[in-house]
Amino acid sequence: QVQIVESGGGVVQSGGSLRLSCVASGSGFSIKSMGWYRQAPGKQQELVGVITDADRTNYKDAMKGRFTISRDNAKNTVYLHLNSLKPEDTAAYFCNVVGTMTSDLSRPGFSSWGQGTQVTVSS
């Protein structure tokens, strides 16, 4: 079973920065991609960015330039660097991991989510 844990959220002033971390722990799995999504109260969840097993990144246009995704494959960890934060960036940020279960002969695919970490940006 894959366990996803996010951390690094908090309260910052406008213009500040945060680094969010997402760690996938457990055994018997292989990661295809790790991504970040966010959801503000009363709004739909939206993509922030994704990094694949080939280290290709894909950002939503509105996030480009301020947000950066990086990956540490050895630690099964993905980071989201949030720079020049604005109040409208306030949301719960969720980590999504997509991969296959190598412990099963059929190698079924999976998509797992963390519980989220809250980012609050004050004016």
One Martini backbone bead per residue (centre of mass of N, CA, C, O) as a GRO file, in nm:
protein
  123
    1GLN     BB    1   0.099   0.035   0.019
    2VAL     BB    2   0.039   0.378  -0.032
    3GLN     BB    3   0.194   0.662   0.120
    4ILE     BB    4   0.079   1.002   0.156
    5VAL     BB    5   0.284   1.300   0.242
    6GLU     BB    6   0.238   1.627   0.340
    7SER     BB    7   0.436   1.939   0.356
    8GLY     BB    8   0.494   2.306   0.436
    9GLY     BB    9   0.276   2.456   0.531
   10GLY     BB   10   0.122   2.793   0.580
   11VAL     BB   11   0.186   3.127   0.692
   12VAL     BB   12   0.203   3.407   0.465
   13GLN     BB   13   0.312   3.669   0.303
   14SER     BB   14   0.304   3.862   0.059
   15GLY     BB   15   0.584   3.741  -0.142
   16GLY     BB   16   0.640   3.481  -0.040
   17SER     BB   17   0.768   3.151   0.063
   18LEU     BB   18   0.743   2.795  -0.026
   19ARG     BB   19   0.797   2.439   0.065
   20LEU     BB   20   0.674   2.153  -0.063
   21SER     BB   21   0.610   1.813   0.046
   22CYS     BB   22   0.628   1.472  -0.101
   23VAL     BB   23   0.577   1.141   0.032
   24ALA     BB   24   0.642   0.808  -0.077
   25SER     BB   25   0.544   0.519   0.093
   26GLY     BB   26   0.671   0.188   0.104
   27SER     BB   27   0.595  -0.097  -0.112
   28GLY     BB   28   0.562  -0.227  -0.431
   29PHE     BB   29   0.638   0.033  -0.621
   30SER     BB   30   0.591   0.249  -0.915
   31ILE     BB   31   0.662   0.562  -1.045
   32LYS     BB   32   0.529   0.789  -1.292
   33SER     BB   33   0.392   1.024  -1.112
   34MET     BB   34   0.397   1.366  -0.975
   35GLY     BB   35   0.153   1.585  -0.814
   36TRP     BB   36  -0.021   1.908  -0.805
   37TYR     BB   37  -0.298   2.030  -0.615
   38ARG     BB   38  -0.580   2.262  -0.575
   39GLN     BB   39  -0.815   2.397  -0.311
   40ALA     BB   40  -1.062   2.620  -0.270
   41PRO     BB   41  -1.310   2.756  -0.129
   42GLY     BB   42  -1.573   2.701  -0.359
   43LYS     BB   43  -1.374   2.540  -0.544
   44GLN     BB   44  -1.214   2.380  -0.777
   45GLN     BB   45  -0.998   2.165  -0.866
   46GLU     BB   46  -0.647   2.220  -0.956
   47LEU     BB   47  -0.382   2.235  -1.143
   48VAL     BB   48  -0.032   2.284  -1.106
   49GLY     BB   49   0.163   2.011  -1.130
   50VAL     BB   50   0.384   1.781  -1.320
   51ILE     BB   51   0.596   1.488  -1.277
   52THR     BB   52   0.777   1.256  -1.440
   53ASP     BB   53   0.984   0.979  -1.495
   54ALA     BB   54   1.125   1.183  -1.725
   55ASP     BB   55   1.126   1.484  -1.606
   56ARG     BB   56   0.858   1.603  -1.690
   57THR     BB   57   0.689   1.910  -1.709
   58ASN     BB   58   0.351   2.035  -1.599
   59TYR     BB   59   0.185   2.342  -1.626
   60LYS     BB   60  -0.011   2.570  -1.544
   61ASP     BB   61  -0.019   2.874  -1.677
   62ALA     BB   62  -0.073   3.035  -1.403
   63MET     BB   63   0.204   2.900  -1.265
   64LYS     BB   64   0.407   3.009  -1.434
   65GLY     BB   65   0.722   3.130  -1.278
   66ARG     BB   66   0.645   3.069  -0.955
   67PHE     BB   67   0.639   2.759  -0.999
   68THR     BB   68   0.821   2.456  -0.878
   69ILE     BB   69   0.920   2.133  -0.982
   70SER     BB   70   1.066   1.860  -0.797
   71ARG     BB   71   1.286   1.558  -0.781
   72ASP     BB   72   1.345   1.262  -0.562
   73ASN     BB   73   1.381   0.941  -0.642
   74ALA     BB   74   1.526   0.809  -0.392
   75LYS     BB   75   1.278   0.942  -0.195
   76ASN     BB   76   0.998   0.976  -0.315
   77THR     BB   77   1.010   1.299  -0.392
   78VAL     BB   78   0.821   1.606  -0.401
   79TYR     BB   79   0.841   1.950  -0.501
   80LEU     BB   80   0.701   2.280  -0.411
   81HIS     BB   81   0.774   2.596  -0.532
   82LEU     BB   82   0.669   2.897  -0.373
   83ASN     BB   83   0.645   3.210  -0.531
   84SER     BB   84   0.517   3.504  -0.503
   85LEU     BB   85   0.282   3.520  -0.315
   86LYS     BB   86  -0.075   3.516  -0.310
   87PRO     BB   87  -0.387   3.525  -0.186
   88GLU     BB   88  -0.498   3.338  -0.431
   89ASP     BB   89  -0.315   3.083  -0.322
   90THR     BB   90  -0.516   3.003  -0.129
   91ALA     BB   91  -0.495   2.657  -0.017
   92ALA     BB   92  -0.525   2.324  -0.073
   93TYR     BB   93  -0.257   2.095  -0.103
   94PHE     BB   94  -0.214   1.820  -0.332
   95CYS     BB   95  -0.094   1.490  -0.365
   96ASN     BB   96  -0.010   1.293  -0.660
   97VAL     BB   97   0.014   0.936  -0.731
   98VAL     BB   98   0.144   0.750  -1.010
   99GLY     BB   99   0.128   0.385  -1.074
  100THR     BB  100   0.270   0.065  -0.985
  101MET     BB  101   0.229  -0.269  -0.867
  102THR     BB  102   0.502  -0.487  -0.812
  103SER     BB  103   0.374  -0.706  -0.603
  104ASP     BB  104   0.202  -0.764  -0.852
  105LEU     BB  105   0.176  -0.955  -1.133
  106SER     BB  106  -0.029  -0.747  -1.280
  107ARG     BB  107   0.041  -0.454  -1.232
  108PRO     BB  108  -0.132  -0.237  -1.108
  109GLY     BB  109  -0.275   0.053  -1.101
  110PHE     BB  110  -0.239   0.388  -0.945
  111SER     BB  111  -0.408   0.644  -0.730
  112SER     BB  112  -0.277   0.876  -0.495
  113TRP     BB  113  -0.360   1.060  -0.191
  114GLY     BB  114  -0.337   1.310   0.010
  115GLN     BB  115  -0.453   1.530   0.272
  116GLY     BB  116  -0.292   1.783   0.280
  117THR     BB  117  -0.184   2.138   0.262
  118GLN     BB  118  -0.188   2.451   0.404
  119VAL     BB  119  -0.224   2.769   0.231
  120THR     BB  120  -0.160   3.103   0.361
  121VAL     BB  121  -0.219   3.436   0.230
  122SER     BB  122  -0.135   3.749   0.319
  123SER     BB  123  -0.148   4.104   0.272
   0.00000   0.00000   0.00000
